[in-house]
Short mmCIF file of C-alpha atoms in Angstrom, two decimals:
data_model
loop_
_atom_site.label_atom_id
_atom_site.label_comp_id
_atom_site.label_asym_id
_atom_site.label_seq_id
_atom_site.Cartn_x
_atom_site.Cartn_y
_atom_site.Cartn_z
CA MET A 293 44.37 138.11 67.01
CA THR A 294 43.84 134.64 68.30
CA ASP A 295 46.35 133.17 65.84
CA VAL A 296 48.91 135.85 66.72
CA SER A 297 48.53 135.29 70.45
CA GLN A 298 48.88 131.54 70.02
CA ALA A 299 52.03 132.03 67.94
CA ARG A 300 53.49 134.28 70.61
CA LYS A 301 52.64 131.76 73.28
CA GLN A 302 54.31 128.94 71.36
CA SER A 303 57.42 131.05 70.70
CA SER A 304 57.75 132.22 74.32
CA PRO A 305 60.57 130.65 76.43
CA SER A 306 58.20 128.99 78.86
CA ALA A 307 56.22 127.34 76.13
CA GLY A 308 59.33 126.14 74.33
CA GLY A 309 60.82 124.72 77.48
CA GLU A 310 63.81 127.12 77.21
CA GLY A 311 63.01 129.40 80.14
CA PHE A 312 64.48 129.32 83.63
CA ASP A 313 63.75 126.00 85.29
CA LEU A 314 64.86 125.83 88.94
CA ALA A 315 64.20 122.10 89.20
CA LYS A 316 66.31 121.42 86.12
CA LEU A 317 69.11 123.62 87.46
CA LEU A 318 69.16 121.83 90.81
CA LEU A 319 68.96 118.43 89.15
CA GLU A 320 71.78 118.93 86.68
CA GLY A 321 74.00 120.79 89.18
CA ARG A 322 73.27 118.46 92.09
CA ALA A 323 76.92 117.43 92.63
CA PHE A 324 78.05 121.06 92.91
CA PHE A 325 75.22 122.03 95.25
CA ALA A 326 75.78 118.89 97.35
CA LEU A 327 79.45 119.81 97.74
CA ILE A 328 78.54 123.33 98.85
CA VAL A 329 76.05 121.98 101.39
CA ILE A 330 78.65 119.51 102.76
CA ILE A 331 81.24 122.27 103.19
CA VAL A 332 78.76 124.61 104.89
CA VAL A 333 77.33 121.97 107.25
CA PHE A 334 80.67 120.59 108.42
CA SER A 335 82.14 124.08 108.74
CA ILE A 336 79.35 124.84 111.21
CA LEU A 337 79.81 121.56 113.07
CA SER A 338 83.60 121.79 113.35
CA PRO A 339 85.86 124.86 113.63
CA TYR A 340 88.71 122.88 112.04
CA TYR A 341 86.92 121.94 108.83
CA LEU A 342 86.97 125.35 107.12
CA SER A 343 90.72 125.86 106.95
CA VAL A 344 93.21 125.87 104.09
CA ALA A 345 95.40 123.21 105.68
CA ASN A 346 92.48 120.84 106.20
CA PHE A 347 91.14 121.47 102.70
CA LEU A 348 94.51 120.57 101.17
CA THR A 349 94.71 117.44 103.30
CA MET A 350 91.24 116.35 102.23
CA ALA A 351 92.07 117.16 98.61
CA SER A 352 95.12 114.87 98.79
CA HIS A 353 92.79 112.06 99.93
CA VAL A 354 90.33 112.89 97.16
CA ALA A 355 93.14 112.70 94.58
CA ILE A 356 93.22 108.90 94.88
CA PHE A 357 89.49 108.53 94.25
CA GLY A 358 89.50 111.24 91.60
CA ILE A 359 92.20 109.59 89.49
CA LEU A 360 90.40 106.25 89.71
CA ALA A 361 87.11 107.96 88.84
CA VAL A 362 88.52 109.60 85.70
CA GLY A 363 89.57 106.20 84.38
CA MET A 364 86.23 104.72 85.41
CA LEU A 365 84.39 107.51 83.61
CA LEU A 366 86.01 106.56 80.32
CA VAL A 367 84.87 102.97 80.78
CA ILE A 368 81.32 103.95 81.78
CA LEU A 369 81.03 106.37 78.85
CA ASN A 370 81.72 103.35 76.66
CA GLY A 371 78.87 101.49 78.35
CA GLY A 372 81.13 99.21 80.39
CA ILE A 373 82.26 98.76 83.98
CA ASP A 374 85.66 98.05 85.54
CA LEU A 375 85.64 96.22 88.86
CA SER A 376 89.38 95.55 88.79
CA VAL A 377 90.70 99.07 89.42
CA GLY A 378 90.99 98.61 93.20
CA SER A 379 92.98 95.39 92.81
CA THR A 380 95.10 96.96 90.05
CA LEU A 381 95.88 99.82 92.44
CA GLY A 382 96.98 97.33 95.10
CA LEU A 383 99.05 95.25 92.65
CA ALA A 384 100.80 98.32 91.24
CA GLY A 385 101.68 99.46 94.75
CA VAL A 386 103.03 96.03 95.68
CA VAL A 387 105.18 95.85 92.53
CA ALA A 388 106.51 99.34 93.26
CA GLY A 389 107.25 98.34 96.84
CA PHE A 390 109.04 95.20 95.67
CA LEU A 391 111.26 97.21 93.32
CA MET A 392 111.94 99.84 95.98
CA GLN A 393 113.23 97.15 98.31
CA GLY A 394 115.88 96.28 95.73
CA VAL A 395 115.97 93.50 93.15
CA THR A 396 118.57 90.85 93.98
CA LEU A 397 120.33 89.23 91.04
CA THR A 398 121.85 86.16 92.67
CA TRP A 399 123.78 84.99 89.61
CA LEU A 400 125.55 88.36 89.45
CA GLY A 401 125.76 88.91 93.18
CA VAL A 402 124.32 92.42 92.98
CA VAL A 403 121.22 94.25 94.21
CA LEU A 404 119.54 96.69 91.82
CA TYR A 405 117.73 99.76 93.13
CA PRO A 406 115.86 101.26 90.17
CA PRO A 407 115.18 105.02 90.31
CA VAL A 408 111.69 106.20 91.14
CA TRP A 409 110.79 107.19 87.58
CA VAL A 410 111.64 103.67 86.38
CA VAL A 411 109.46 102.20 89.14
CA ALA A 412 106.61 104.52 88.14
CA VAL A 413 106.90 103.57 84.45
CA ILE A 414 106.91 99.83 85.27
CA ALA A 415 103.87 100.24 87.53
CA CYS A 416 101.98 102.15 84.82
CA MET A 417 102.89 99.49 82.25
CA LEU A 418 101.56 96.87 84.64
CA GLY A 419 98.29 98.78 84.99
CA ALA A 420 98.04 99.09 81.22
CA GLY A 421 98.61 95.34 80.91
CA VAL A 422 95.79 94.56 83.32
CA GLY A 423 93.52 96.93 81.40
CA LEU A 424 94.55 95.33 78.12
CA ILE A 425 93.47 91.91 79.42
CA ASN A 426 90.10 93.38 80.39
CA GLY A 427 89.69 95.09 77.03
CA VAL A 428 90.60 92.05 74.95
CA LEU A 429 88.27 89.80 76.94
CA ILE A 430 85.39 92.23 76.50
CA ALA A 431 85.97 93.52 72.96
CA ARG A 432 87.38 90.46 71.22
CA PHE A 433 85.87 87.54 73.12
CA LYS A 434 82.57 89.25 74.00
CA VAL A 435 82.82 88.43 77.70
CA PRO A 436 80.40 90.63 79.70
CA ALA A 437 82.31 93.50 81.31
CA PHE A 438 81.04 92.68 84.79
CA VAL A 439 82.24 89.07 84.59
CA ALA A 440 85.56 89.83 82.88
CA THR A 441 86.63 92.59 85.26
CA LEU A 442 85.41 90.62 88.28
CA GLY A 443 87.67 87.71 87.32
CA VAL A 444 90.63 90.02 86.66
CA MET A 445 89.98 91.70 90.00
CA TYR A 446 90.50 88.41 91.83
CA MET A 447 93.54 87.56 89.71
CA ALA A 448 95.26 90.89 90.41
CA ARG A 449 94.51 90.70 94.13
CA GLY A 450 95.75 87.11 94.25
CA LEU A 451 99.03 88.04 92.54
CA ALA A 452 99.56 90.84 95.06
CA LEU A 453 99.03 88.41 97.93
CA LEU A 454 101.36 85.84 96.38
CA MET A 455 104.15 88.39 95.90
CA THR A 456 104.05 89.48 99.54
CA SER A 457 102.74 86.31 101.24
CA GLY A 458 100.10 88.59 102.70
CA LEU A 459 102.66 90.94 104.26
CA THR A 460 103.30 94.64 103.66
CA TYR A 461 106.37 96.41 102.26
CA ASN A 462 107.26 99.08 104.81
CA ASN A 463 109.71 101.97 104.92
CA LEU A 464 109.77 102.73 101.22
CA GLY A 465 112.37 105.41 101.72
CA GLY A 466 114.66 104.24 98.95
CA LYS A 467 118.44 104.46 98.80
CA PRO A 468 119.51 108.07 98.13
CA GLU A 469 123.13 107.06 97.69
CA LEU A 470 122.03 104.76 94.86
CA GLY A 471 119.87 107.35 93.13
CA ASN A 472 116.61 106.08 94.66
CA THR A 473 114.94 108.73 96.83
CA GLY A 474 111.70 106.89 97.52
CA PHE A 475 108.12 108.06 96.98
CA ASP A 476 108.23 111.24 99.04
CA ALA A 477 107.78 113.40 95.96
CA LEU A 478 104.37 111.89 95.23
CA GLY A 479 103.01 111.67 98.75
CA PHE A 480 104.48 114.55 100.71
CA ASN A 481 106.00 117.15 98.38
CA ARG A 482 104.01 120.20 97.34
CA LEU A 483 104.02 122.41 94.28
CA PHE A 484 103.19 126.03 95.13
CA GLY A 485 101.67 124.76 98.37
CA VAL A 486 99.44 122.20 96.65
CA PRO A 487 100.03 118.46 97.33
CA THR A 488 101.62 116.64 94.42
CA GLY A 489 98.76 114.15 94.26
CA VAL A 490 96.27 116.97 93.69
CA VAL A 491 98.49 118.39 90.93
CA VAL A 492 98.62 114.96 89.27
CA LEU A 493 94.82 114.73 89.48
CA ALA A 494 94.46 118.17 87.90
CA VAL A 495 96.81 117.23 85.03
CA ILE A 496 94.99 113.95 84.38
CA ALA A 497 91.60 115.69 84.51
CA LEU A 498 92.78 118.39 82.09
CA ILE A 499 94.15 115.83 79.64
CA GLY A 500 90.97 113.77 79.95
CA SER A 501 88.78 116.81 79.30
CA ILE A 502 90.77 117.75 76.20
CA VAL A 503 90.62 114.18 74.90
CA LEU A 504 86.86 113.93 75.40
CA ASN A 505 85.97 117.34 73.99
CA ARG A 506 88.64 118.11 71.41
CA THR A 507 89.71 114.85 69.78
CA ALA A 508 88.26 112.25 67.46
CA PHE A 509 88.76 109.62 70.15
CA GLY A 510 86.40 111.52 72.45
CA ARG A 511 83.73 111.70 69.75
CA TRP A 512 84.17 108.01 69.04
CA LEU A 513 83.85 107.21 72.74
CA TYR A 514 80.59 109.10 73.18
CA ALA A 515 79.22 107.67 69.95
CA SER A 516 80.09 104.05 70.74
CA GLY A 517 78.75 104.40 74.27
CA GLY A 518 75.50 105.98 73.12
CA ASN A 519 74.78 103.63 70.23
CA GLU A 520 77.43 101.03 69.49
CA ARG A 521 75.78 99.65 66.36
CA ALA A 522 75.26 103.08 64.79
CA ALA A 523 78.85 104.07 65.65
CA GLU A 524 80.18 100.91 64.02
CA LEU A 525 78.17 101.57 60.86
CA SER A 526 79.58 105.11 60.84
CA GLY A 527 83.12 103.80 60.69
CA VAL A 528 84.06 104.20 64.36
CA PRO A 529 86.69 101.61 65.45
CA VAL A 530 84.45 100.41 68.27
CA LYS A 531 86.66 97.53 69.44
CA SER A 532 89.82 99.64 69.51
CA VAL A 533 88.03 102.32 71.52
CA GLN A 534 86.72 99.71 73.93
CA ILE A 535 90.16 98.23 74.51
CA SER A 536 91.72 101.69 74.87
CA VAL A 537 89.39 102.84 77.65
CA TYR A 538 90.20 99.79 79.77
CA VAL A 539 93.92 100.32 79.20
CA LEU A 540 93.59 103.96 80.28
CA SER A 541 91.57 102.90 83.32
CA GLY A 542 94.35 100.50 84.30
CA VAL A 543 96.97 103.24 83.94
CA CYS A 544 94.91 105.58 86.13
CA ALA A 545 94.61 102.83 88.76
CA ALA A 546 98.39 102.29 88.73
CA ILE A 547 99.04 106.03 89.17
CA ALA A 548 96.61 106.10 92.09
CA GLY A 549 98.43 103.09 93.58
CA LEU A 550 101.77 104.91 93.39
CA ILE A 551 100.36 108.00 95.10
CA LEU A 552 98.67 105.95 97.83
CA SER A 553 101.86 103.97 98.51
CA SER A 554 103.76 107.24 98.73
CA GLN A 555 101.27 108.74 101.18
CA LEU A 556 101.38 105.63 103.38
CA THR A 557 105.13 105.00 102.83
CA SER A 558 104.14 101.35 102.54
CA ALA A 559 102.59 98.97 100.04
CA GLY A 560 100.19 96.22 101.08
CA PRO A 561 98.35 93.59 99.03
CA THR A 562 94.98 94.66 100.44
CA ALA A 563 95.33 98.32 99.47
CA GLY A 564 92.51 99.64 97.34
CA THR A 565 89.88 97.17 98.54
CA THR A 566 86.38 98.44 97.53
CA TYR A 567 87.93 101.49 95.85
CA GLU A 568 86.31 100.42 92.60
CA LEU A 569 82.92 101.01 94.19
CA THR A 570 83.97 104.48 95.34
CA ALA A 571 85.13 105.31 91.80
CA ILE A 572 81.82 104.15 90.33
CA ALA A 573 79.96 106.17 92.96
CA ALA A 574 81.92 109.32 92.07
CA VAL A 575 81.06 108.90 88.39
CA VAL A 576 77.38 108.34 89.14
CA ILE A 577 77.17 111.26 91.57
CA GLY A 578 78.77 113.39 88.86
CA GLY A 579 75.80 112.74 86.58
CA ALA A 580 77.14 110.09 84.20
CA ALA A 581 74.73 107.47 82.91
CA LEU A 582 75.65 103.85 83.61
CA THR A 583 74.18 102.96 80.21
CA GLY A 584 76.96 104.94 78.52
CA GLY A 585 77.24 107.98 76.28
CA ARG A 586 76.59 110.64 78.94
CA GLY A 587 79.00 112.19 81.42
CA ASN A 588 81.98 114.53 81.72
CA ILE A 589 85.18 115.09 83.67
CA ARG A 590 83.84 118.10 85.58
CA GLY A 591 80.94 116.19 87.07
CA THR A 592 83.13 113.21 87.94
CA LEU A 593 85.59 115.40 89.85
CA LEU A 594 82.72 117.00 91.74
CA GLY A 595 81.43 113.52 92.60
CA ALA A 596 84.86 112.51 93.92
CA PHE A 597 85.05 115.64 96.08
CA VAL A 598 81.53 115.02 97.40
CA ILE A 599 82.49 111.54 98.60
CA GLY A 600 85.90 112.59 99.93
CA PHE A 601 84.75 115.70 101.75
CA LEU A 602 81.76 113.86 103.20
CA SER A 603 83.90 111.00 104.52
CA ASP A 604 86.56 113.28 106.01
CA GLY A 605 83.91 115.55 107.50
CA LEU A 606 82.29 112.62 109.28
CA VAL A 607 85.69 111.63 110.67
CA ILE A 608 86.39 115.16 111.92
CA ILE A 609 83.12 115.40 113.85
CA GLY A 610 83.68 111.93 115.34
CA ILE A 611 81.01 109.88 113.58
CA SER A 612 81.48 106.11 113.78
CA SER A 613 82.99 104.43 110.72
CA TYR A 614 79.87 102.25 110.50
CA TRP A 615 77.67 105.31 110.11
CA GLN A 616 80.10 106.67 107.53
CA THR A 617 79.39 103.62 105.41
CA VAL A 618 75.65 104.15 105.82
CA PHE A 619 75.84 107.82 104.81
CA THR A 620 78.03 107.09 101.81
CA GLY A 621 75.67 104.34 100.65
CA ALA A 622 72.68 106.65 101.04
CA VAL A 623 74.39 109.31 98.91
CA ILE A 624 75.08 106.75 96.18
CA VAL A 625 71.47 105.51 96.16
CA LEU A 626 70.20 109.08 96.00
CA ALA A 627 72.56 109.86 93.11
CA VAL A 628 71.32 106.85 91.15
CA LEU A 629 67.71 107.88 91.70
CA LEU A 630 68.42 111.44 90.58
CA ASN A 631 70.20 110.13 87.49
CA ALA A 632 67.13 108.08 86.61
CA VAL A 633 64.91 111.13 87.09
CA GLN A 634 67.20 113.35 85.03
CA TYR A 635 67.42 111.10 81.99
CA ARG A 636 63.75 110.14 82.14
CA ARG A 637 62.91 113.84 82.29
CA ARG A 638 65.19 114.60 79.34
CA SER A 639 63.68 111.83 77.21
CA LYS A 640 60.15 113.11 77.88
CA LEU A 641 60.81 116.79 77.13
CA PRO A 642 58.67 117.88 74.14
CA ALA A 643 60.31 119.38 71.12
CA SER A 644 59.83 123.11 70.47
CA THR A 645 57.93 122.30 67.26
CA GLY A 646 55.54 119.43 66.97
CA GLY A 647 54.06 117.32 69.68
CA GLN A 648 56.39 114.32 69.62
CA PRO A 649 58.91 113.76 72.43
CA THR A 650 62.57 114.30 71.60
CA SER A 651 63.38 110.64 72.21
CA GLN A 652 60.81 109.57 69.60
CA LYS A 653 62.21 111.98 67.02
CA ARG A 654 65.73 110.81 67.74
CA GLY A 655 64.66 107.19 67.34
CA LYS A 656 63.03 107.96 63.99
CA ALA A 657 66.11 109.87 62.82
CA GLU A 658 68.37 106.96 63.74
CA ALA A 659 66.04 104.54 62.00
CA ALA A 660 66.21 106.67 58.84
CA ASN A 661 69.99 107.06 59.14
CA PRO A 662 71.55 104.27 61.23
CA ALA A 663 74.97 105.88 60.89
CA GLN A 664 73.89 108.72 63.16
CA GLY A 665 74.82 108.07 66.83
CA LYS A 666 74.85 110.04 70.01
CA THR A 667 77.35 112.80 70.46
CA ALA A 668 79.08 114.30 73.45
CA ARG A 669 76.96 116.16 75.91
#
């Protein structure tokens, strides 16, 4: 009887660690619950917060951070960091503004006004070029990601300042008679009542989710971020993956720059300052590990909405911008602490059979088969 009772106890959900765990639920779903709390609190504090019009307006602001955060997530999953996305956003907007003003060809005596889609393609190619520089420096020349992207950040911001002499391109309305209708479609138009920027964010997030969960590239990305050496021994093109994520991050930054310029109907060289920190914060709040190999699109989007809805809520109730910075910083610090608790807790969970922690078993399995890396979570 004693042996039977012990067997039942070991096979029960609570003993195996598979039963309902409220702390685990709150910890892993913290971004979702934080967003719910923010909406409830500010809806009580302001009668204007809980309205469809205000929600769509806040969502259009979140779209900028969300697009940046999706690109940043790819980089962080690979175990890197990209500090240049804010400057890339500003540079892409400045280049778009320059083209929208008309390109004068003095030797031909004409002024070219490229259509909006051409401007968008050129801006995205520029973002991809900046990301390519980051990727090559990091993957080929082994420059630390922090140092490489920091240097590129200053270079991109400097180029934007040189192009404009520190000034801003205003009135980006385009020339309709020349086929250039400006950026209104990105900043002000709506599709089925939803701002275009939010639609673009949804499309990028959907594509990103499919890539991460349904393609070989996604498996390679999680594997190389979790254990680069094991992934390389398994045949994963680690360097190509590393370069690709920085290129994609640059493209996302350029798209965000186009949407921001459209919303402001202007393009300035200082646009996007500190946005890279907001993107990193959204990824961290969404539960991704800064060490790489853990994270998903869903959590990153929730993190972006937490930051955006919190900032806009503080503005609506009239909180000083200085206190907004304090609150945002506190949320980021709390998110980092919760991430540390979550992954420490996961590494210490005992296996259902045997007394060794899961992390020890995984380490022994990788030692026995170095070609086995971490997979998507």
